[in-house]
Amino acid sequence: MTIIPYGRQDINQADIDAVVEVLRSDFLTQGPVIPAFEKAVASYCDALYAVAVSNATSALHIACLALNVGKGDVVWTTPITFPASSNCALHCGATVDFVDIDPRTYNMSVNCLAEKLAQAEKVGNLPKVVIPVHLCGQPCDMEGIHALSRHYGFKIIEDASHAIGGRYKGEPMGNCCYSDITVFSFHPVKIITSGEGGMALTNNVQLAKCMQLLRSHGITSDAADMHPQAPDELWNYQQIGLGFNYRMTDIHAALGLSQIQRLNEFVTKRHAIAKQYDQKLSSLPVVIPWQHLDSYSSFHLYVIRLKLGEISKTHRQVFEALRAKGILVNLHYIPIYRQPYYEKMGFRKNYCPEAEQYYSEAISIPMYPGLTGVEQNQVVAAIQEATNV
Ligand SMILES: *Cc1c(COP(=O)(O)O)cnc(C)c1O
């Protein structure tokens, strides 16, 4: 039985050569490839600054810290995301809350956000930071969220872990036009990979500097940032903040830098696959991904929703039938507040009704550049069989 995963990396000889070159060089980490990768991503995305880190989880953490998220603060995100999108706030000692999703894009609903903000203002509990997530690679309504941030005074971190290579109103994701910081992930299932890796982009030099410090222990060796009591010895460095070792290695950066050369090619391929799925699935009892006119998705994921009223099987039965055929479908995501760790904070089932509805019907089917036409037909045939009434 052939196994078809929901996502996987695409590695070519140039990627391998780039990594080997670093292995033969003087620096495995803290070398020249990291700034080269940062420059390539910043330039691709039209952002001024990019800070490479060990993964998107650490990028989200230092992004929150750079925006001064701490005890007593509240951070809001969408429930339909990977837990790292909200864990970052908990790591800073803040509390988190969730804004329900839009029924068509499955991204944070701007209407729900507006209502929740109006309520929160009344009780004096406005969020310090809101973290929209571009689910599947489809951009959120950033103009709407940004307008609300102006009115209510919160900061915005875009969790664009799914979205590098996508566009919003024709402009690249990551340009931070509507946010303070944008975070990417380079995990192997994402659009481009560095093995493990992440990056935080911003147009604000203070935020960039702060995140650079936080990724490496809070230590600087830049004389301009040092406290004056230090004699200017050659070996001098100073710890001026409390940071972490969240650095990316040059080995990882080399892979990322090689991969970004093919980013457009990857996204084009994903669109071609999505178009095929759209056609082949149109007659089946499933909802295919709706695309907003403002968005050019990177199509990290292709999520279908079962029309459960039209079929005799349950969500779970369809899932099991597909997995039994070697099609490793997945579910992105369980609403975060339904995770046991979050339920302990007092969140209950049905807290966000649209998110729950989505959760009861969604299936991520295979989507990655190397997926062949034959494999795609296998996936469609299996879905047809599994949803047959
Ligand atoms: C993958 C992912 C993350 C975490 O990325 P890592 O690089 O694995 O830390 C965070 N948020 C979302 C939405 C993701 O999909």
GROMACS .gro file of C-alpha atoms and ligand atoms in nm:
model
  404
    1MET     CA    1   0.000   0.000   0.000
    2THR     CA    2   0.138   0.339  -0.090
    3ILE     CA    3   0.129   0.589   0.191
    4ILE     CA    4   0.026   0.943   0.097
    5PRO     CA    5   0.093   1.193   0.377
    6TYR     CA    6  -0.101   1.519   0.413
    7GLY     CA    7   0.215   1.721   0.363
    8ARG     CA    8   0.585   1.669   0.306
    9GLN     CA    9   0.904   1.851   0.211
   10ASP     CA   10   1.053   1.870  -0.138
   11ILE     CA   11   1.434   1.846  -0.125
   12ASN     CA   12   1.655   1.862  -0.435
   13GLN     CA   13   2.027   1.828  -0.501
   14ALA     CA   14   2.083   2.204  -0.468
   15ASP     CA   15   1.937   2.190  -0.115
   16ILE     CA   16   2.168   1.903  -0.024
   17ASP     CA   17   2.470   2.076  -0.176
   18ALA     CA   18   2.394   2.395   0.017
   19VAL     CA   19   2.384   2.208   0.347
   20VAL     CA   20   2.701   2.012   0.270
   21GLU     CA   21   2.881   2.335   0.186
   22VAL     CA   22   2.808   2.468   0.536
   23LEU     CA   23   2.924   2.140   0.691
   24ARG     CA   24   3.260   2.187   0.517
   25SER     CA   25   3.283   2.554   0.617
   26ASP     CA   26   3.417   2.729   0.928
   27PHE     CA   27   3.082   2.804   1.088
   28LEU     CA   28   2.806   2.559   1.168
   29THR     CA   29   2.622   2.826   1.363
   30GLN     CA   30   2.650   3.204   1.409
   31GLY     CA   31   2.808   3.221   1.065
   32PRO     CA   32   2.730   3.413   0.747
   33VAL     CA   33   2.442   3.203   0.612
   34ILE     CA   34   2.193   3.316   0.877
   35PRO     CA   35   2.206   3.686   0.781
   36ALA     CA   36   2.195   3.579   0.415
   37PHE     CA   37   1.877   3.378   0.478
   38GLU     CA   38   1.728   3.665   0.681
   39LYS     CA   39   1.803   3.906   0.399
   40ALA     CA   40   1.649   3.676   0.139
   41VAL     CA   41   1.326   3.636   0.338
   42ALA     CA   42   1.300   4.007   0.425
   43SER     CA   43   1.358   4.098   0.063
   44TYR     CA   44   1.108   3.843  -0.070
   45CYS     CA   45   0.847   3.970   0.176
   46ASP     CA   46   0.919   4.343   0.148
   47ALA     CA   47   0.990   4.376   0.519
   48LEU     CA   48   1.277   4.578   0.665
   49TYR     CA   49   1.400   4.333   0.931
   50ALA     CA   50   1.400   3.956   0.973
   51VAL     CA   51   1.521   3.761   1.277
   52ALA     CA   52   1.590   3.391   1.218
   53VAL     CA   53   1.524   3.160   1.513
   54SER     CA   54   1.504   2.792   1.601
   55ASN     CA   55   1.135   2.755   1.507
   56ALA     CA   56   0.810   2.951   1.481
   57THR     CA   57   0.725   2.866   1.842
   58SER     CA   58   1.030   3.056   1.969
   59ALA     CA   59   0.960   3.336   1.718
   60LEU     CA   60   0.609   3.376   1.863
   61HIS     CA   61   0.752   3.378   2.214
   62ILE     CA   62   1.008   3.653   2.150
   63ALA     CA   63   0.754   3.846   1.943
   64CYS     CA   64   0.523   3.857   2.247
   65LEU     CA   65   0.812   3.955   2.475
   66ALA     CA   66   0.923   4.229   2.235
   67LEU     CA   67   0.571   4.371   2.254
   68ASN     CA   68   0.597   4.365   2.635
   69VAL     CA   69   0.337   4.094   2.691
   70GLY     CA   70   0.351   3.999   3.056
   71LYS     CA   71   0.156   3.918   3.368
   72GLY     CA   72  -0.183   4.087   3.376
   73ASP     CA   73  -0.200   4.117   2.996
   74VAL     CA   74  -0.449   3.945   2.770
   75VAL     CA   75  -0.371   3.803   2.426
   76TRP     CA   76  -0.636   3.690   2.177
   77THR     CA   77  -0.605   3.446   1.891
   78THR     CA   78  -0.820   3.207   1.690
   79PRO     CA   79  -0.914   2.868   1.834
   80ILE     CA   80  -0.845   2.696   1.499
   81THR     CA   81  -0.467   2.694   1.506
   82PHE     CA   82  -0.171   2.505   1.643
   83PRO     CA   83  -0.138   2.554   2.021
   84ALA     CA   84   0.190   2.746   1.978
   85SER     CA   85  -0.018   3.046   1.861
   86SER     CA   86  -0.156   3.088   2.212
   87ASN     CA   87   0.106   2.912   2.426
   88CYS     CA   88   0.343   3.201   2.349
   89ALA     CA   89   0.123   3.433   2.556
   90LEU     CA   90   0.105   3.186   2.846
   91HIS     CA   91   0.486   3.163   2.845
   92CYS     CA   92   0.492   3.539   2.908
   93GLY     CA   93   0.255   3.506   3.203
   94ALA     CA   94  -0.040   3.655   3.015
   95THR     CA   95  -0.385   3.502   2.982
   96VAL     CA   96  -0.537   3.404   2.648
   97ASP     CA   97  -0.880   3.421   2.495
   98PHE     CA   98  -1.021   3.311   2.162
   99VAL     CA   99  -1.215   3.484   1.886
  100ASP     CA  100  -1.448   3.266   1.678
  101ILE     CA  101  -1.380   3.199   1.310
  102ASP     CA  102  -1.531   3.315   0.984
  103PRO     CA  103  -1.748   3.034   0.839
  104ARG     CA  104  -1.603   3.076   0.489
  105THR     CA  105  -1.229   3.134   0.538
  106TYR     CA  106  -1.198   2.962   0.879
  107ASN     CA  107  -0.975   3.253   0.982
  108MET     CA  108  -1.046   3.478   1.280
  109SER     CA  109  -1.379   3.655   1.214
  110VAL     CA  110  -1.343   4.031   1.211
  111ASN     CA  111  -1.709   4.068   1.310
  112CYS     CA  112  -1.658   3.846   1.614
  113LEU     CA  113  -1.340   4.036   1.696
  114ALA     CA  114  -1.524   4.370   1.678
  115GLU     CA  115  -1.804   4.245   1.905
  116LYS     CA  116  -1.565   4.093   2.155
  117LEU     CA  117  -1.358   4.412   2.165
  118ALA     CA  118  -1.666   4.624   2.233
  119GLN     CA  119  -1.756   4.393   2.522
  120ALA     CA  120  -1.401   4.387   2.655
  121GLU     CA  121  -1.378   4.765   2.649
  122LYS     CA  122  -1.686   4.788   2.874
  123VAL     CA  123  -1.527   4.569   3.139
  124GLY     CA  124  -1.176   4.712   3.093
  125ASN     CA  125  -1.022   4.389   2.970
  126LEU     CA  126  -0.895   4.475   2.622
  127PRO     CA  127  -0.622   4.256   2.472
  128LYS     CA  128  -0.267   4.386   2.449
  129VAL     CA  129  -0.192   4.173   2.144
  130VAL     CA  130  -0.410   3.993   1.889
  131ILE     CA  131  -0.257   3.705   1.693
  132PRO     CA  132  -0.440   3.633   1.366
  133VAL     CA  133  -0.338   3.308   1.195
  134HIS     CA  134  -0.348   3.272   0.817
  135LEU     CA  135  -0.502   2.927   0.820
  136CYS     CA  136  -0.400   2.698   0.533
  137GLY     CA  137  -0.207   2.993   0.391
  138GLN     CA  138  -0.512   3.206   0.319
  139PRO     CA  139  -0.455   3.561   0.448
  140CYS     CA  140  -0.687   3.694   0.720
  141ASP     CA  141  -0.883   4.016   0.671
  142MET     CA  142  -0.582   4.215   0.785
  143GLU     CA  143  -0.725   4.552   0.687
  144GLY     CA  144  -1.022   4.491   0.916
  145ILE     CA  145  -0.808   4.368   1.205
  146HIS     CA  146  -0.565   4.656   1.162
  147ALA     CA  147  -0.847   4.912   1.167
  148LEU     CA  148  -0.970   4.764   1.497
  149SER     CA  149  -0.617   4.775   1.639
  150ARG     CA  150  -0.606   5.147   1.569
  151HIS     CA  151  -0.936   5.199   1.746
  152TYR     CA  152  -0.867   4.982   2.050
  153GLY     CA  153  -0.489   5.018   2.072
  154PHE     CA  154  -0.376   4.656   2.059
  155LYS     CA  155  -0.067   4.523   1.878
  156ILE     CA  156  -0.076   4.257   1.607
  157ILE     CA  157   0.145   3.951   1.556
  158GLU     CA  158   0.059   3.760   1.239
  159ASP     CA  159   0.114   3.388   1.280
  160ALA     CA  160   0.197   3.327   0.915
  161SER     CA  161   0.343   2.981   0.977
  162HIS     CA  162   0.130   2.854   0.685
  163ALA     CA  163   0.153   3.154   0.464
  164ILE     CA  164   0.497   3.238   0.324
  165GLY     CA  165   0.463   3.284  -0.052
  166GLY     CA  166   0.100   3.396  -0.022
  167ARG     CA  167  -0.028   3.742  -0.102
  168TYR     CA  168  -0.286   3.977   0.048
  169LYS     CA  169  -0.430   4.241  -0.184
  170GLY     CA  170  -0.144   4.163  -0.420
  171GLU     CA  171   0.130   4.223  -0.163
  172PRO     CA  172   0.352   3.955  -0.007
  173MET     CA  173   0.264   3.805   0.328
  174GLY     CA  174   0.521   3.910   0.584
  175ASN     CA  175   0.548   4.274   0.475
  176CYS     CA  176   0.398   4.374   0.813
  177CYS     CA  177   0.184   4.642   0.650
  178TYR     CA  178  -0.099   4.561   0.889
  179SER     CA  179   0.094   4.422   1.184
  180ASP     CA  180   0.385   4.480   1.418
  181ILE     CA  181   0.549   4.142   1.365
  182THR     CA  182   0.493   3.847   1.130
  183VAL     CA  183   0.613   3.496   1.212
  184PHE     CA  184   0.697   3.214   0.968
  185SER     CA  185   0.766   2.845   1.030
  186PHE     CA  186   1.008   2.635   0.826
  187HIS     CA  187   0.902   2.297   0.964
  188PRO     CA  188   0.917   2.029   0.689
  189VAL     CA  189   0.539   2.020   0.636
  190LYS     CA  190   0.527   2.395   0.573
  191ILE     CA  191   0.579   2.578   0.240
  192ILE     CA  192   0.959   2.593   0.254
  193THR     CA  193   1.170   2.418   0.514
  194SER     CA  194   1.497   2.457   0.703
  195GLY     CA  195   1.442   2.130   0.893
  196GLU     CA  196   1.338   2.319   1.204
  197GLY     CA  197   1.332   2.695   1.185
  198GLY     CA  198   1.133   3.011   1.213
  199MET     CA  199   1.160   3.381   1.143
  200ALA     CA  200   1.010   3.699   1.284
  201LEU     CA  201   0.972   3.994   1.046
  202THR     CA  202   0.909   4.354   1.135
  203ASN     CA  203   0.950   4.707   1.000
  204ASN     CA  204   1.027   4.842   1.347
  205VAL     CA  205   1.398   4.864   1.427
  206GLN     CA  206   1.339   4.857   1.805
  207LEU     CA  207   1.135   4.538   1.782
  208ALA     CA  208   1.397   4.382   1.554
  209LYS     CA  209   1.679   4.467   1.796
  210CYS     CA  210   1.483   4.340   2.091
  211MET     CA  211   1.412   4.008   1.921
  212GLN     CA  212   1.778   3.974   1.815
  213LEU     CA  213   1.879   4.013   2.180
  214LEU     CA  214   1.616   3.772   2.309
  215ARG     CA  215   1.716   3.496   2.067
  216SER     CA  216   2.068   3.491   2.208
  217HIS     CA  217   2.057   3.520   2.589
  218GLY     CA  218   1.996   3.895   2.593
  219ILE     CA  219   2.362   3.940   2.509
  220THR     CA  220   2.500   4.209   2.280
  221SER     CA  221   2.848   4.267   2.149
  222ASP     CA  222   2.748   4.590   1.979
  223ALA     CA  223   2.927   4.872   2.163
  224ALA     CA  224   2.646   5.115   2.089
  225ASP     CA  225   2.404   4.903   2.296
  226MET     CA  226   2.636   4.848   2.591
  227HIS     CA  227   2.613   5.019   2.924
  228PRO     CA  228   2.874   5.288   2.967
  229GLN     CA  229   3.050   5.146   3.274
  230ALA     CA  230   3.208   4.885   3.047
  231PRO     CA  231   3.564   4.951   2.938
  232ASP     CA  232   3.585   4.898   2.565
  233GLU     CA  233   3.790   4.580   2.577
  234LEU     CA  234   3.808   4.375   2.260
  235TRP     CA  235   3.661   4.069   2.431
  236ASN     CA  236   3.376   4.260   2.581
  237TYR     CA  237   3.013   4.160   2.557
  238GLN     CA  238   2.723   4.246   2.782
  239GLN     CA  239   2.403   4.082   2.886
  240ILE     CA  240   2.154   4.365   2.882
  241GLY     CA  241   1.833   4.161   2.890
  242LEU     CA  242   1.710   3.813   2.979
  243GLY     CA  243   1.699   3.598   2.668
  244PHE     CA  244   1.724   3.242   2.543
  245ASN     CA  245   1.921   3.033   2.303
  246TYR     CA  246   1.665   3.041   2.023
  247ARG     CA  247   1.926   3.066   1.747
  248MET     CA  248   1.898   2.902   1.407
  249THR     CA  249   2.211   2.719   1.290
  250ASP     CA  250   2.387   2.790   0.960
  251ILE     CA  251   2.310   2.432   0.856
  252HIS     CA  252   1.938   2.503   0.884
  253ALA     CA  253   1.971   2.848   0.730
  254ALA     CA  254   2.152   2.700   0.427
  255LEU     CA  255   1.859   2.469   0.361
  256GLY     CA  256   1.612   2.754   0.406
  257LEU     CA  257   1.810   2.985   0.177
  258SER     CA  258   1.825   2.717  -0.090
  259GLN     CA  259   1.453   2.642  -0.055
  260ILE     CA  260   1.339   3.003  -0.088
  261GLN     CA  261   1.475   3.002  -0.445
  262ARG     CA  262   1.189   2.761  -0.524
  263LEU     CA  263   0.918   2.926  -0.312
  264ASN     CA  264   0.722   3.063  -0.608
  265GLU     CA  265   0.749   2.732  -0.789
  266PHE     CA  266   0.618   2.549  -0.479
  267VAL     CA  267   0.320   2.781  -0.438
  268THR     CA  268   0.234   2.762  -0.810
  269LYS     CA  269   0.241   2.382  -0.786
  270ARG     CA  270   0.015   2.392  -0.480
  271HIS     CA  271  -0.232   2.609  -0.668
  272ALA     CA  272  -0.235   2.364  -0.960
  273ILE     CA  273  -0.308   2.078  -0.716
  274ALA     CA  274  -0.582   2.284  -0.547
  275LYS     CA  275  -0.742   2.355  -0.884
  276GLN     CA  276  -0.747   1.983  -0.965
  277TYR     CA  277  -0.903   1.904  -0.628
  278ASP     CA  278  -1.160   2.182  -0.673
  279GLN     CA  279  -1.273   2.023  -0.998
  280LYS     CA  280  -1.256   1.658  -0.898
  281LEU     CA  281  -1.430   1.710  -0.563
  282SER     CA  282  -1.702   1.944  -0.687
  283SER     CA  283  -1.960   1.667  -0.730
  284LEU     CA  284  -1.888   1.503  -0.393
  285PRO     CA  285  -2.065   1.583  -0.064
  286VAL     CA  286  -1.784   1.805   0.061
  287VAL     CA  287  -1.722   2.179   0.090
  288ILE     CA  288  -1.404   2.282  -0.091
  289PRO     CA  289  -1.187   2.571   0.035
  290TRP     CA  290  -1.345   2.907  -0.040
  291GLN     CA  291  -1.096   3.176  -0.141
  292HIS     CA  292  -1.143   3.544  -0.067
  293LEU     CA  293  -1.081   3.774  -0.364
  294ASP     CA  294  -0.821   3.968  -0.164
  295SER     CA  295  -0.616   3.656  -0.105
  296TYR     CA  296  -0.364   3.452  -0.291
  297SER     CA  297  -0.315   3.157  -0.058
  298SER     CA  298   0.010   2.967  -0.026
  299PHE     CA  299  -0.211   2.655   0.006
  300HIS     CA  300  -0.015   2.501   0.289
  301LEU     CA  301  -0.326   2.290   0.355
  302TYR     CA  302  -0.625   2.183   0.151
  303VAL     CA  303  -0.911   2.138   0.396
  304ILE     CA  304  -1.243   1.985   0.292
  305ARG     CA  305  -1.555   1.990   0.509
  306LEU     CA  306  -1.790   1.695   0.500
  307LYS     CA  307  -2.156   1.769   0.429
  308LEU     CA  308  -2.255   1.532   0.707
  309GLY     CA  309  -2.627   1.585   0.638
  310GLU     CA  310  -2.582   1.430   0.293
  311ILE     CA  311  -2.385   1.119   0.387
  312SER     CA  312  -2.451   0.823   0.612
  313LYS     CA  313  -2.100   0.807   0.759
  314THR     CA  314  -1.963   1.001   1.050
  315HIS     CA  315  -1.663   1.233   1.037
  316ARG     CA  316  -1.462   0.973   1.221
  317GLN     CA  317  -1.567   0.692   0.985
  318VAL     CA  318  -1.460   0.891   0.679
  319PHE     CA  319  -1.131   0.973   0.849
  320GLU     CA  320  -1.071   0.608   0.935
  321ALA     CA  321  -1.165   0.488   0.585
  322LEU     CA  322  -0.910   0.726   0.430
  323ARG     CA  323  -0.636   0.633   0.675
  324ALA     CA  324  -0.707   0.263   0.616
  325LYS     CA  325  -0.627   0.328   0.248
  326GLY     CA  326  -0.289   0.480   0.338
  327ILE     CA  327  -0.406   0.837   0.292
  328LEU     CA  328  -0.276   1.006   0.603
  329VAL     CA  329  -0.539   1.275   0.636
  330ASN     CA  330  -0.520   1.504   0.934
  331LEU     CA  331  -0.729   1.753   1.127
  332HIS     CA  332  -0.615   2.115   1.149
  333TYR     CA  333  -0.717   2.183   1.417
  334ILE     CA  334  -0.889   2.080   1.739
  335PRO     CA  335  -1.008   2.413   1.888
  336ILE     CA  336  -0.725   2.501   2.126
  337TYR     CA  337  -0.957   2.566   2.419
  338ARG     CA  338  -1.073   2.203   2.393
  339GLN     CA  339  -0.723   2.082   2.477
  340PRO     CA  340  -0.714   1.944   2.835
  341TYR     CA  341  -0.453   2.200   2.936
  342TYR     CA  342  -0.683   2.483   2.829
  343GLU     CA  343  -1.000   2.322   2.966
  344LYS     CA  344  -0.831   2.339   3.305
  345MET     CA  345  -0.838   2.719   3.266
  346GLY     CA  346  -1.215   2.702   3.252
  347PHE     CA  347  -1.285   2.695   2.877
  348ARG     CA  348  -1.582   2.481   2.781
  349LYS     CA  349  -1.708   2.300   2.474
  350ASN     CA  350  -1.897   2.524   2.227
  351TYR     CA  351  -1.717   2.836   2.346
  352CYS     CA  352  -1.674   2.927   1.977
  353PRO     CA  353  -1.965   2.772   1.783
  354GLU     CA  354  -1.826   2.826   1.430
  355ALA     CA  355  -1.496   2.672   1.532
  356GLU     CA  356  -1.678   2.371   1.677
  357GLN     CA  357  -1.882   2.329   1.359
  358TYR     CA  358  -1.564   2.341   1.152
  359TYR     CA  359  -1.394   2.094   1.387
  360SER     CA  360  -1.678   1.846   1.343
  361GLU     CA  361  -1.646   1.841   0.962
  362ALA     CA  362  -1.291   1.931   0.856
  363ILE     CA  363  -1.034   1.701   0.699
  364SER     CA  364  -0.693   1.808   0.563
  365ILE     CA  365  -0.625   1.600   0.253
  366PRO     CA  366  -0.280   1.551   0.095
  367MET     CA  367  -0.128   1.874  -0.040
  368TYR     CA  368   0.240   1.916  -0.122
  369PRO     CA  369   0.440   1.996  -0.437
  370GLY     CA  370   0.551   1.637  -0.496
  371LEU     CA  371   0.197   1.497  -0.497
  372THR     CA  372   0.148   1.329  -0.836
  373GLY     CA  373  -0.164   1.331  -1.050
  374VAL     CA  374  -0.200   0.956  -0.996
  375GLU     CA  375  -0.183   1.002  -0.619
  376GLN     CA  376  -0.433   1.285  -0.637
  377ASN     CA  377  -0.676   1.063  -0.824
  378GLN     CA  378  -0.627   0.796  -0.558
  379VAL     CA  379  -0.713   1.050  -0.289
  380VAL     CA  380  -1.026   1.166  -0.474
  381ALA     CA  381  -1.140   0.807  -0.539
  382ALA     CA  382  -1.092   0.723  -0.172
  383ILE     CA  383  -1.294   1.027  -0.064
  384GLN     CA  384  -1.567   0.935  -0.310
  385GLU     CA  385  -1.583   0.582  -0.172
  386ALA     CA  386  -1.565   0.693   0.190
  387THR     CA  387  -1.846   0.945   0.149
  388ASN     CA  388  -2.065   0.720  -0.066
  389VAL     CA  389  -2.415   0.716   0.081
  390LIG     C1  390   0.366   2.489   1.259
  390LIG     C2  391   0.298   2.599   1.330
  390LIG     C3  392   0.355   2.665   1.440
  390LIG     C4  393   0.481   2.618   1.503
  390LIG     O1  394   0.585   2.611   1.414
  390LIG     P1  395   0.724   2.546   1.459
  390LIG     O2  396   0.820   2.601   1.358
  390LIG     O3  397   0.706   2.398   1.446
  390LIG     O4  398   0.753   2.588   1.597
  390LIG     C5  399   0.289   2.773   1.494
  390LIG     N1  400   0.172   2.814   1.445
  390LIG     C6  401   0.112   2.752   1.343
  390LIG     C7  402  -0.019   2.804   1.291
  390LIG     C8  403   0.171   2.642   1.283
  390LIG     O5  404   0.111   2.578   1.183
   0.00000   0.00000   0.00000
